[in-house]
């Protein structure tokens, strides 16, 4: 049975301890110099108070405490459908306890944590509330109005340089692709707006996908499997995968842009894709429970993320044993010139954020993947050149397939 969690920041711990002990008619179960907790059964609440330097008094956060990993997974699955960014904190030390937890903020900005505690600690610890605060602040940042006419080439407002921090990078990427989603017409549900490379290739949607590095084998999943698309955009790759997994399978698209999610859901409704769902989230903090996916796809998106190593760690976490990674992305084939590195307009064009093959291989291996293969596609040279005509970017980056496997045998 789950338990409601309430954590209040106080100015005078002794005074507040006396007050709440009287209110609950119960002595605290944990007493520290800066933290006190009551585990109540009537009402069923984990109620905590603490004093922390620099923290304003008042309700710090709310939460749900699970009594086992099954309950934790159940609530995680609900959070994944809550349309809010989440922060995963596995094996964290916080509030004198060792826990697995996940943070989310409601639309008003009130933080909630879901956690399962499996041990005690002699130190308070840090937790992940500060990281959630960073995301909330980033969401509140004003965004430059997107320019649909120039969306195919530029994404950053004037004056932005390569010295941007991670939050700024995410915001200009979010604004850029939100503008693409709003500017795109409603005539076609198949336009591959999820790709940062744009709709420049000739032929059918499947032809375009193959040009960006997908093979038929990579696009096709075994019927009945669960497939996750990282950076799903308008849903193009999700709909391809949905045909393969069939009614018995499931496809989950994850994207951080509200406008893209809206378009993807509209597209899914048009083609009655009942086995596809779309979730709001960042690729570094996937709104998906552990060991969910049989296969993970992504098309020209991970190069846009500042912390790529964390994306691969998250992919490993949400993948079942024996699961496969099949990604099309852009890689560095030669060091960028200082001019290209400093051009923030190329960040959203899959160029400035590209990484060398060896680094990607290292990130995947460190995350735990095996059978790692990163294969640049020489035939993508013409397509790459079209992203920034006359800049010579085809001499520095190329499309590539990224493949890997999680060790073990899937149990279905």
GROMACS .gro file of C-alpha atoms in nm:
model
  412
    1UNK     CA    1   0.000   0.000   0.000
    2UNK     CA    2   0.146   0.333  -0.104
    3UNK     CA    3   0.192   0.622   0.136
    4UNK     CA    4   0.155   0.998   0.078
    5UNK     CA    5   0.475   1.192   0.143
    6UNK     CA    6   0.487   1.555   0.258
    7UNK     CA    7   0.812   1.743   0.321
    8UNK     CA    8   0.803   2.087   0.483
    9UNK     CA    9   1.098   2.323   0.517
   10UNK     CA   10   1.097   2.489   0.861
   11UNK     CA   11   1.290   2.766   1.035
   12UNK     CA   12   1.291   2.623   1.390
   13UNK     CA   13   1.317   2.244   1.392
   14UNK     CA   14   1.254   2.196   1.766
   15UNK     CA   15   0.948   2.420   1.766
   16UNK     CA   16   0.804   2.250   1.457
   17UNK     CA   17   0.877   1.904   1.597
   18UNK     CA   18   0.676   1.985   1.907
   19UNK     CA   19   0.389   2.125   1.699
   20UNK     CA   20   0.360   1.828   1.464
   21UNK     CA   21   0.403   1.571   1.741
   22UNK     CA   22   0.105   1.734   1.912
   23UNK     CA   23  -0.094   1.754   1.586
   24UNK     CA   24  -0.035   1.387   1.501
   25UNK     CA   25  -0.047   1.262   1.861
   26UNK     CA   26   0.265   1.067   1.771
   27UNK     CA   27   0.636   1.089   1.836
   28UNK     CA   28   0.867   1.107   1.528
   29UNK     CA   29   1.026   0.789   1.396
   30UNK     CA   30   1.343   0.963   1.274
   31UNK     CA   31   1.515   1.251   1.454
   32UNK     CA   32   1.833   1.417   1.325
   33UNK     CA   33   1.993   1.754   1.385
   34UNK     CA   34   1.833   1.895   1.069
   35UNK     CA   35   1.559   1.646   0.981
   36UNK     CA   36   1.260   1.484   1.154
   37UNK     CA   37   1.010   1.233   1.012
   38UNK     CA   38   0.680   1.077   1.118
   39UNK     CA   39   0.555   0.753   0.957
   40UNK     CA   40   0.183   0.780   1.022
   41UNK     CA   41  -0.085   0.518   0.962
   42UNK     CA   42  -0.385   0.742   1.033
   43UNK     CA   43  -0.371   0.919   0.797
   44UNK     CA   44  -0.119   0.706   0.605
   45UNK     CA   45   0.151   0.968   0.551
   46UNK     CA   46   0.529   0.996   0.550
   47UNK     CA   47   0.558   1.347   0.696
   48UNK     CA   48   0.901   1.511   0.717
   49UNK     CA   49   1.041   1.849   0.819
   50UNK     CA   50   1.393   1.981   0.775
   51UNK     CA   51   1.612   2.286   0.801
   52UNK     CA   52   1.849   2.345   0.508
   53UNK     CA   53   2.069   2.652   0.450
   54UNK     CA   54   1.920   2.892   0.199
   55UNK     CA   55   1.584   2.715   0.170
   56UNK     CA   56   1.267   2.917   0.223
   57UNK     CA   57   1.023   2.791   0.486
   58UNK     CA   58   0.705   2.623   0.368
   59UNK     CA   59   0.603   2.308   0.181
   60UNK     CA   60   0.918   2.180   0.008
   61UNK     CA   61   0.758   1.902  -0.195
   62UNK     CA   62   0.496   1.629  -0.196
   63UNK     CA   63   0.529   1.269  -0.297
   64UNK     CA   64   0.420   0.907  -0.304
   65UNK     CA   65   0.622   0.642  -0.120
   66UNK     CA   66   0.603   0.293  -0.269
   67UNK     CA   67   0.651  -0.012  -0.050
   68UNK     CA   68   0.816  -0.226  -0.318
   69UNK     CA   69   0.960  -0.203  -0.669
   70UNK     CA   70   0.633  -0.319  -0.829
   71UNK     CA   71   0.442  -0.027  -0.674
   72UNK     CA   72   0.723   0.208  -0.781
   73UNK     CA   73   0.700   0.087  -1.142
   74UNK     CA   74   0.321   0.132  -1.132
   75UNK     CA   75   0.348   0.498  -1.030
   76UNK     CA   76   0.637   0.559  -1.272
   77UNK     CA   77   0.409   0.445  -1.552
   78UNK     CA   78   0.146   0.697  -1.446
   79UNK     CA   79   0.403   0.977  -1.435
   80UNK     CA   80   0.510   0.890  -1.789
   81UNK     CA   81   0.159   0.984  -1.903
   82UNK     CA   82   0.145   1.310  -1.706
   83UNK     CA   83   0.287   1.526  -1.987
   84UNK     CA   84   0.563   1.673  -1.769
   85UNK     CA   85   0.944   1.632  -1.770
   86UNK     CA   86   1.068   1.381  -1.511
   87UNK     CA   87   1.400   1.336  -1.333
   88UNK     CA   88   1.519   0.983  -1.258
   89UNK     CA   89   1.735   0.933  -0.947
   90UNK     CA   90   1.838   0.572  -0.908
   91UNK     CA   91   2.030   0.460  -0.598
   92UNK     CA   92   2.022   0.809  -0.450
   93UNK     CA   93   2.096   0.916  -0.092
   94UNK     CA   94   1.849   1.173   0.037
   95UNK     CA   95   1.687   1.251   0.371
   96UNK     CA   96   1.906   0.996   0.555
   97UNK     CA   97   1.780   0.714   0.333
   98UNK     CA   98   1.883   0.522   0.024
   99UNK     CA   99   1.612   0.522  -0.240
  100UNK     CA  100   1.519   0.491  -0.605
  101UNK     CA  101   1.306   0.787  -0.700
  102UNK     CA  102   1.165   1.001  -0.975
  103UNK     CA  103   1.078   1.371  -0.963
  104UNK     CA  104   0.807   1.559  -1.150
  105UNK     CA  105   0.650   1.905  -1.114
  106UNK     CA  106   0.277   1.968  -1.153
  107UNK     CA  107   0.156   2.247  -1.389
  108UNK     CA  108   0.180   2.496  -1.102
  109UNK     CA  109   0.541   2.399  -1.038
  110UNK     CA  110   0.479   2.200  -0.717
  111UNK     CA  111   0.745   1.924  -0.696
  112UNK     CA  112   0.637   1.563  -0.643
  113UNK     CA  113   0.865   1.267  -0.584
  114UNK     CA  114   0.785   0.899  -0.619
  115UNK     CA  115   1.028   0.674  -0.434
  116UNK     CA  116   1.105   0.334  -0.288
  117UNK     CA  117   1.336   0.334   0.014
  118UNK     CA  118   1.553   0.027   0.068
  119UNK     CA  119   1.810   0.140   0.325
  120UNK     CA  120   1.924   0.400   0.575
  121UNK     CA  121   2.209   0.651   0.554
  122UNK     CA  122   2.413   0.841   0.810
  123UNK     CA  123   2.411   1.155   0.590
  124UNK     CA  124   2.130   1.369   0.458
  125UNK     CA  125   2.239   1.344   0.092
  126UNK     CA  126   2.140   1.567  -0.193
  127UNK     CA  127   1.863   1.409  -0.400
  128UNK     CA  128   1.753   1.562  -0.733
  129UNK     CA  129   1.520   1.844  -0.634
  130UNK     CA  130   1.773   2.102  -0.753
  131UNK     CA  131   1.781   1.945  -1.100
  132UNK     CA  132   1.400   1.957  -1.118
  133UNK     CA  133   1.417   2.326  -1.028
  134UNK     CA  134   1.657   2.384  -1.319
  135UNK     CA  135   1.413   2.224  -1.562
  136UNK     CA  136   1.120   2.427  -1.427
  137UNK     CA  137   1.322   2.746  -1.467
  138UNK     CA  138   1.425   2.648  -1.818
  139UNK     CA  139   1.061   2.585  -1.913
  140UNK     CA  140   0.976   2.935  -1.791
  141UNK     CA  141   1.246   3.099  -2.007
  142UNK     CA  142   1.103   3.322  -2.280
  143UNK     CA  143   1.148   3.172  -2.624
  144UNK     CA  144   1.225   3.360  -2.941
  145UNK     CA  145   0.934   3.355  -3.183
  146UNK     CA  146   1.012   3.093  -3.447
  147UNK     CA  147   1.052   3.208  -3.805
  148UNK     CA  148   0.886   2.940  -4.021
  149UNK     CA  149   1.035   3.084  -4.339
  150UNK     CA  150   1.387   3.041  -4.208
  151UNK     CA  151   1.331   2.730  -4.002
  152UNK     CA  152   1.512   2.504  -4.244
  153UNK     CA  153   1.846   2.672  -4.181
  154UNK     CA  154   1.848   2.868  -3.857
  155UNK     CA  155   1.736   2.809  -3.502
  156UNK     CA  156   1.916   3.061  -3.280
  157UNK     CA  157   1.841   3.430  -3.225
  158UNK     CA  158   2.106   3.679  -3.325
  159UNK     CA  159   2.396   3.711  -3.084
  160UNK     CA  160   2.390   3.354  -2.957
  161UNK     CA  161   2.736   3.199  -2.971
  162UNK     CA  162   2.901   2.864  -2.908
  163UNK     CA  163   2.937   2.963  -2.542
  164UNK     CA  164   2.574   2.868  -2.470
  165UNK     CA  165   2.508   2.649  -2.169
  166UNK     CA  166   2.302   2.329  -2.183
  167UNK     CA  167   1.974   2.500  -2.085
  168UNK     CA  168   2.011   2.759  -2.361
  169UNK     CA  169   2.089   2.491  -2.617
  170UNK     CA  170   1.777   2.299  -2.521
  171UNK     CA  171   1.561   2.608  -2.541
  172UNK     CA  172   1.669   2.709  -2.890
  173UNK     CA  173   1.627   2.349  -3.011
  174UNK     CA  174   1.281   2.336  -2.851
  175UNK     CA  175   1.182   2.668  -3.007
  176UNK     CA  176   1.320   2.566  -3.348
  177UNK     CA  177   1.130   2.238  -3.370
  178UNK     CA  178   0.819   2.384  -3.215
  179UNK     CA  179   0.824   2.634  -3.501
  180UNK     CA  180   0.861   2.355  -3.756
  181UNK     CA  181   0.561   2.170  -3.612
  182UNK     CA  182   0.343   2.482  -3.618
  183UNK     CA  183   0.454   2.579  -3.969
  184UNK     CA  184   0.400   2.234  -4.119
  185UNK     CA  185   0.077   2.186  -4.309
  186UNK     CA  186  -0.184   1.937  -4.200
  187UNK     CA  187  -0.208   1.775  -4.542
  188UNK     CA  188   0.030   1.489  -4.471
  189UNK     CA  189   0.083   1.278  -4.163
  190UNK     CA  190   0.391   1.125  -4.319
  191UNK     CA  191   0.618   1.428  -4.342
  192UNK     CA  192   0.933   1.337  -4.149
  193UNK     CA  193   0.931   1.654  -3.943
  194UNK     CA  194   1.099   1.466  -3.663
  195UNK     CA  195   1.425   1.479  -3.855
  196UNK     CA  196   1.652   1.778  -3.806
  197UNK     CA  197   1.772   1.714  -4.157
  198UNK     CA  198   1.454   1.842  -4.314
  199UNK     CA  199   1.245   1.710  -4.599
  200UNK     CA  200   1.516   1.744  -4.861
  201UNK     CA  201   1.547   1.390  -4.991
  202UNK     CA  202   1.348   1.274  -5.290
  203UNK     CA  203   1.117   0.975  -5.294
  204UNK     CA  204   0.877   0.813  -5.050
  205UNK     CA  205   0.904   0.854  -4.671
  206UNK     CA  206   1.065   0.509  -4.652
  207UNK     CA  207   1.320   0.612  -4.917
  208UNK     CA  208   1.408   0.920  -4.713
  209UNK     CA  209   1.448   0.715  -4.400
  210UNK     CA  210   1.683   0.474  -4.577
  211UNK     CA  211   1.887   0.767  -4.711
  212UNK     CA  212   1.939   0.882  -4.354
  213UNK     CA  213   2.088   0.545  -4.263
  214UNK     CA  214   1.801   0.311  -4.174
  215UNK     CA  215   1.806  -0.035  -4.328
  216UNK     CA  216   1.492  -0.241  -4.371
  217UNK     CA  217   1.611  -0.468  -4.090
  218UNK     CA  218   1.655  -0.175  -3.853
  219UNK     CA  219   1.315  -0.030  -3.932
  220UNK     CA  220   1.145  -0.365  -3.885
  221UNK     CA  221   1.079  -0.489  -3.532
  222UNK     CA  222   0.949  -0.832  -3.433
  223UNK     CA  223   0.566  -0.841  -3.403
  224UNK     CA  224   0.446  -0.793  -3.048
  225UNK     CA  225   0.749  -0.600  -2.929
  226UNK     CA  226   0.771  -0.264  -2.752
  227UNK     CA  227   0.961  -0.001  -2.950
  228UNK     CA  228   1.070   0.343  -2.825
  229UNK     CA  229   1.152   0.629  -3.062
  230UNK     CA  230   1.383   0.891  -2.910
  231UNK     CA  231   1.293   1.236  -3.039
  232UNK     CA  232   0.977   1.119  -3.215
  233UNK     CA  233   0.872   1.457  -3.355
  234UNK     CA  234   0.560   1.427  -3.570
  235UNK     CA  235   0.566   1.048  -3.541
  236UNK     CA  236   0.705   0.938  -3.878
  237UNK     CA  237   0.933   0.662  -3.747
  238UNK     CA  238   0.677   0.558  -3.485
  239UNK     CA  239   0.422   0.486  -3.756
  240UNK     CA  240   0.675   0.281  -3.953
  241UNK     CA  241   0.753   0.075  -3.644
  242UNK     CA  242   0.383   0.038  -3.558
  243UNK     CA  243   0.324  -0.149  -3.883
  244UNK     CA  244   0.587  -0.403  -3.786
  245UNK     CA  245   0.496  -0.467  -3.422
  246UNK     CA  246   0.128  -0.507  -3.509
  247UNK     CA  247  -0.171  -0.480  -3.279
  248UNK     CA  248   0.003  -0.695  -3.018
  249UNK     CA  249   0.298  -0.459  -2.994
  250UNK     CA  250   0.341  -0.103  -2.874
  251UNK     CA  251   0.537   0.202  -2.989
  252UNK     CA  252   0.626   0.488  -2.753
  253UNK     CA  253   0.745   0.817  -2.897
  254UNK     CA  254   0.929   1.061  -2.668
  255UNK     CA  255   0.976   1.428  -2.756
  256UNK     CA  256   1.040   1.743  -2.552
  257UNK     CA  257   0.836   1.975  -2.779
  258UNK     CA  258   0.468   2.029  -2.702
  259UNK     CA  259   0.395   2.136  -3.060
  260UNK     CA  260   0.548   1.819  -3.204
  261UNK     CA  261   0.354   1.601  -2.959
  262UNK     CA  262   0.030   1.770  -3.061
  263UNK     CA  263   0.104   1.711  -3.428
  264UNK     CA  264   0.208   1.350  -3.367
  265UNK     CA  265  -0.114   1.274  -3.183
  266UNK     CA  266  -0.317   1.434  -3.460
  267UNK     CA  267  -0.130   1.222  -3.713
  268UNK     CA  268  -0.189   0.906  -3.509
  269UNK     CA  269  -0.561   0.981  -3.497
  270UNK     CA  270  -0.572   1.032  -3.876
  271UNK     CA  271  -0.433   0.687  -3.947
  272UNK     CA  272  -0.594   0.516  -3.645
  273UNK     CA  273  -0.257   0.412  -3.498
  274UNK     CA  274  -0.400   0.266  -3.178
  275UNK     CA  275  -0.072   0.096  -3.079
  276UNK     CA  276   0.128   0.422  -3.071
  277UNK     CA  277   0.151   0.669  -2.784
  278UNK     CA  278   0.352   0.988  -2.744
  279UNK     CA  279   0.505   1.114  -2.419
  280UNK     CA  280   0.657   1.448  -2.323
  281UNK     CA  281   1.012   1.420  -2.193
  282UNK     CA  282   1.382   1.487  -2.240
  283UNK     CA  283   1.602   1.213  -2.379
  284UNK     CA  284   1.836   1.246  -2.080
  285UNK     CA  285   1.543   1.166  -1.847
  286UNK     CA  286   1.309   0.932  -2.036
  287UNK     CA  287   0.951   0.910  -1.905
  288UNK     CA  288   0.965   0.531  -1.935
  289UNK     CA  289   0.999   0.259  -1.671
  290UNK     CA  290   1.304   0.032  -1.648
  291UNK     CA  291   1.327  -0.267  -1.885
  292UNK     CA  292   1.039  -0.160  -2.109
  293UNK     CA  293   1.176  -0.162  -2.466
  294UNK     CA  294   1.267  -0.447  -2.696
  295UNK     CA  295   1.406  -0.198  -2.947
  296UNK     CA  296   1.500   0.170  -2.948
  297UNK     CA  297   1.503   0.385  -3.262
  298UNK     CA  298   1.607   0.746  -3.320
  299UNK     CA  299   1.649   0.956  -3.632
  300UNK     CA  300   1.893   1.247  -3.634
  301UNK     CA  301   1.812   1.368  -3.281
  302UNK     CA  302   2.074   1.260  -3.027
  303UNK     CA  303   2.335   1.492  -3.182
  304UNK     CA  304   2.111   1.781  -3.069
  305UNK     CA  305   2.133   1.681  -2.701
  306UNK     CA  306   2.410   1.839  -2.488
  307UNK     CA  307   2.468   1.533  -2.262
  308UNK     CA  308   2.475   1.248  -2.514
  309UNK     CA  309   2.636   1.001  -2.272
  310UNK     CA  310   2.333   1.038  -2.043
  311UNK     CA  311   2.100   0.963  -2.336
  312UNK     CA  312   2.274   0.630  -2.391
  313UNK     CA  313   2.262   0.551  -2.017
  314UNK     CA  314   1.887   0.617  -2.020
  315UNK     CA  315   1.843   0.404  -2.332
  316UNK     CA  316   2.021   0.119  -2.154
  317UNK     CA  317   1.802   0.162  -1.845
  318UNK     CA  318   1.469   0.144  -2.029
  319UNK     CA  319   1.576  -0.145  -2.254
  320UNK     CA  320   1.501  -0.508  -2.176
  321UNK     CA  321   1.783  -0.761  -2.156
  322UNK     CA  322   1.874  -0.856  -2.513
  323UNK     CA  323   1.715  -0.538  -2.648
  324UNK     CA  324   1.851  -0.363  -2.959
  325UNK     CA  325   1.950  -0.007  -3.037
  326UNK     CA  326   1.917   0.102  -3.404
  327UNK     CA  327   1.983   0.472  -3.453
  328UNK     CA  328   2.040   0.699  -3.750
  329UNK     CA  329   2.238   1.008  -3.656
  330UNK     CA  330   2.509   1.248  -3.769
  331UNK     CA  331   2.874   1.199  -3.670
  332UNK     CA  332   3.195   1.396  -3.704
  333UNK     CA  333   3.430   1.265  -3.970
  334UNK     CA  334   3.680   1.553  -3.930
  335UNK     CA  335   3.723   1.834  -3.674
  336UNK     CA  336   3.497   2.130  -3.747
  337UNK     CA  337   3.660   2.459  -3.840
  338UNK     CA  338   3.641   2.736  -3.576
  339UNK     CA  339   3.390   2.916  -3.799
  340UNK     CA  340   3.153   2.619  -3.807
  341UNK     CA  341   3.198   2.548  -3.436
  342UNK     CA  342   3.102   2.906  -3.349
  343UNK     CA  343   2.793   2.909  -3.572
  344UNK     CA  344   2.497   2.848  -3.342
  345UNK     CA  345   2.269   2.829  -3.646
  346UNK     CA  346   2.430   2.493  -3.727
  347UNK     CA  347   2.346   2.351  -3.385
  348UNK     CA  348   1.987   2.275  -3.484
  349UNK     CA  349   2.105   2.162  -3.825
  350UNK     CA  350   2.264   1.842  -3.690
  351UNK     CA  351   2.615   1.973  -3.749
  352UNK     CA  352   2.769   2.161  -3.456
  353UNK     CA  353   2.648   1.898  -3.207
  354UNK     CA  354   2.780   1.593  -3.393
  355UNK     CA  355   3.037   1.374  -3.213
  356UNK     CA  356   3.322   1.156  -3.343
  357UNK     CA  357   3.260   0.786  -3.397
  358UNK     CA  358   3.511   0.682  -3.129
  359UNK     CA  359   3.339   0.896  -2.865
  360UNK     CA  360   2.996   0.752  -2.943
  361UNK     CA  361   3.138   0.399  -2.925
  362UNK     CA  362   3.291   0.483  -2.587
  363UNK     CA  363   2.966   0.626  -2.449
  364UNK     CA  364   2.773   0.317  -2.554
  365UNK     CA  365   3.028   0.080  -2.401
  366UNK     CA  366   3.035   0.279  -2.077
  367UNK     CA  367   2.655   0.264  -2.060
  368UNK     CA  368   2.679  -0.117  -2.074
  369UNK     CA  369   2.597  -0.194  -2.438
  370UNK     CA  370   2.773  -0.469  -2.634
  371UNK     CA  371   2.807  -0.543  -3.007
  372UNK     CA  372   2.853  -0.171  -3.066
  373UNK     CA  373   2.881  -0.059  -3.430
  374UNK     CA  374   2.891   0.301  -3.554
  375UNK     CA  375   2.902   0.304  -3.935
  376UNK     CA  376   2.928   0.632  -4.131
  377UNK     CA  377   2.736   0.635  -4.460
  378UNK     CA  378   2.950   0.783  -4.744
  379UNK     CA  379   2.643   0.799  -4.968
  380UNK     CA  380   2.492   1.064  -4.737
  381UNK     CA  381   2.743   1.326  -4.857
  382UNK     CA  382   2.506   1.487  -5.108
  383UNK     CA  383   2.220   1.498  -4.859
  384UNK     CA  384   2.442   1.649  -4.588
  385UNK     CA  385   2.563   1.920  -4.828
  386UNK     CA  386   2.202   2.028  -4.883
  387UNK     CA  387   2.155   2.119  -4.517
  388UNK     CA  388   2.383   2.423  -4.545
  389UNK     CA  389   2.460   2.480  -4.915
  390UNK     CA  390   2.801   2.625  -4.992
  391UNK     CA  391   2.940   2.575  -4.639
  392UNK     CA  392   3.128   2.251  -4.713
  393UNK     CA  393   2.980   2.073  -4.413
  394UNK     CA  394   2.984   1.743  -4.602
  395UNK     CA  395   3.361   1.742  -4.543
  396UNK     CA  396   3.311   1.733  -4.166
  397UNK     CA  397   2.998   1.533  -4.087
  398UNK     CA  398   2.814   1.232  -4.227
  399UNK     CA  399   2.502   1.032  -4.159
  400UNK     CA  400   2.574   0.710  -3.971
  401UNK     CA  401   2.399   0.406  -3.829
  402UNK     CA  402   2.451   0.338  -3.459
  403UNK     CA  403   2.377  -0.017  -3.347
  404UNK     CA  404   2.419  -0.189  -3.010
  405UNK     CA  405   2.263  -0.451  -2.787
  406UNK     CA  406   2.192  -0.482  -2.415
  407UNK     CA  407   2.346  -0.802  -2.275
  408UNK     CA  408   2.121  -1.090  -2.176
  409UNK     CA  409   1.820  -1.271  -2.316
  410UNK     CA  410   1.482  -1.104  -2.333
  411UNK     CA  411   1.207  -1.268  -2.128
  412UNK     CA  412   0.936  -1.093  -2.326
   0.00000   0.00000   0.00000
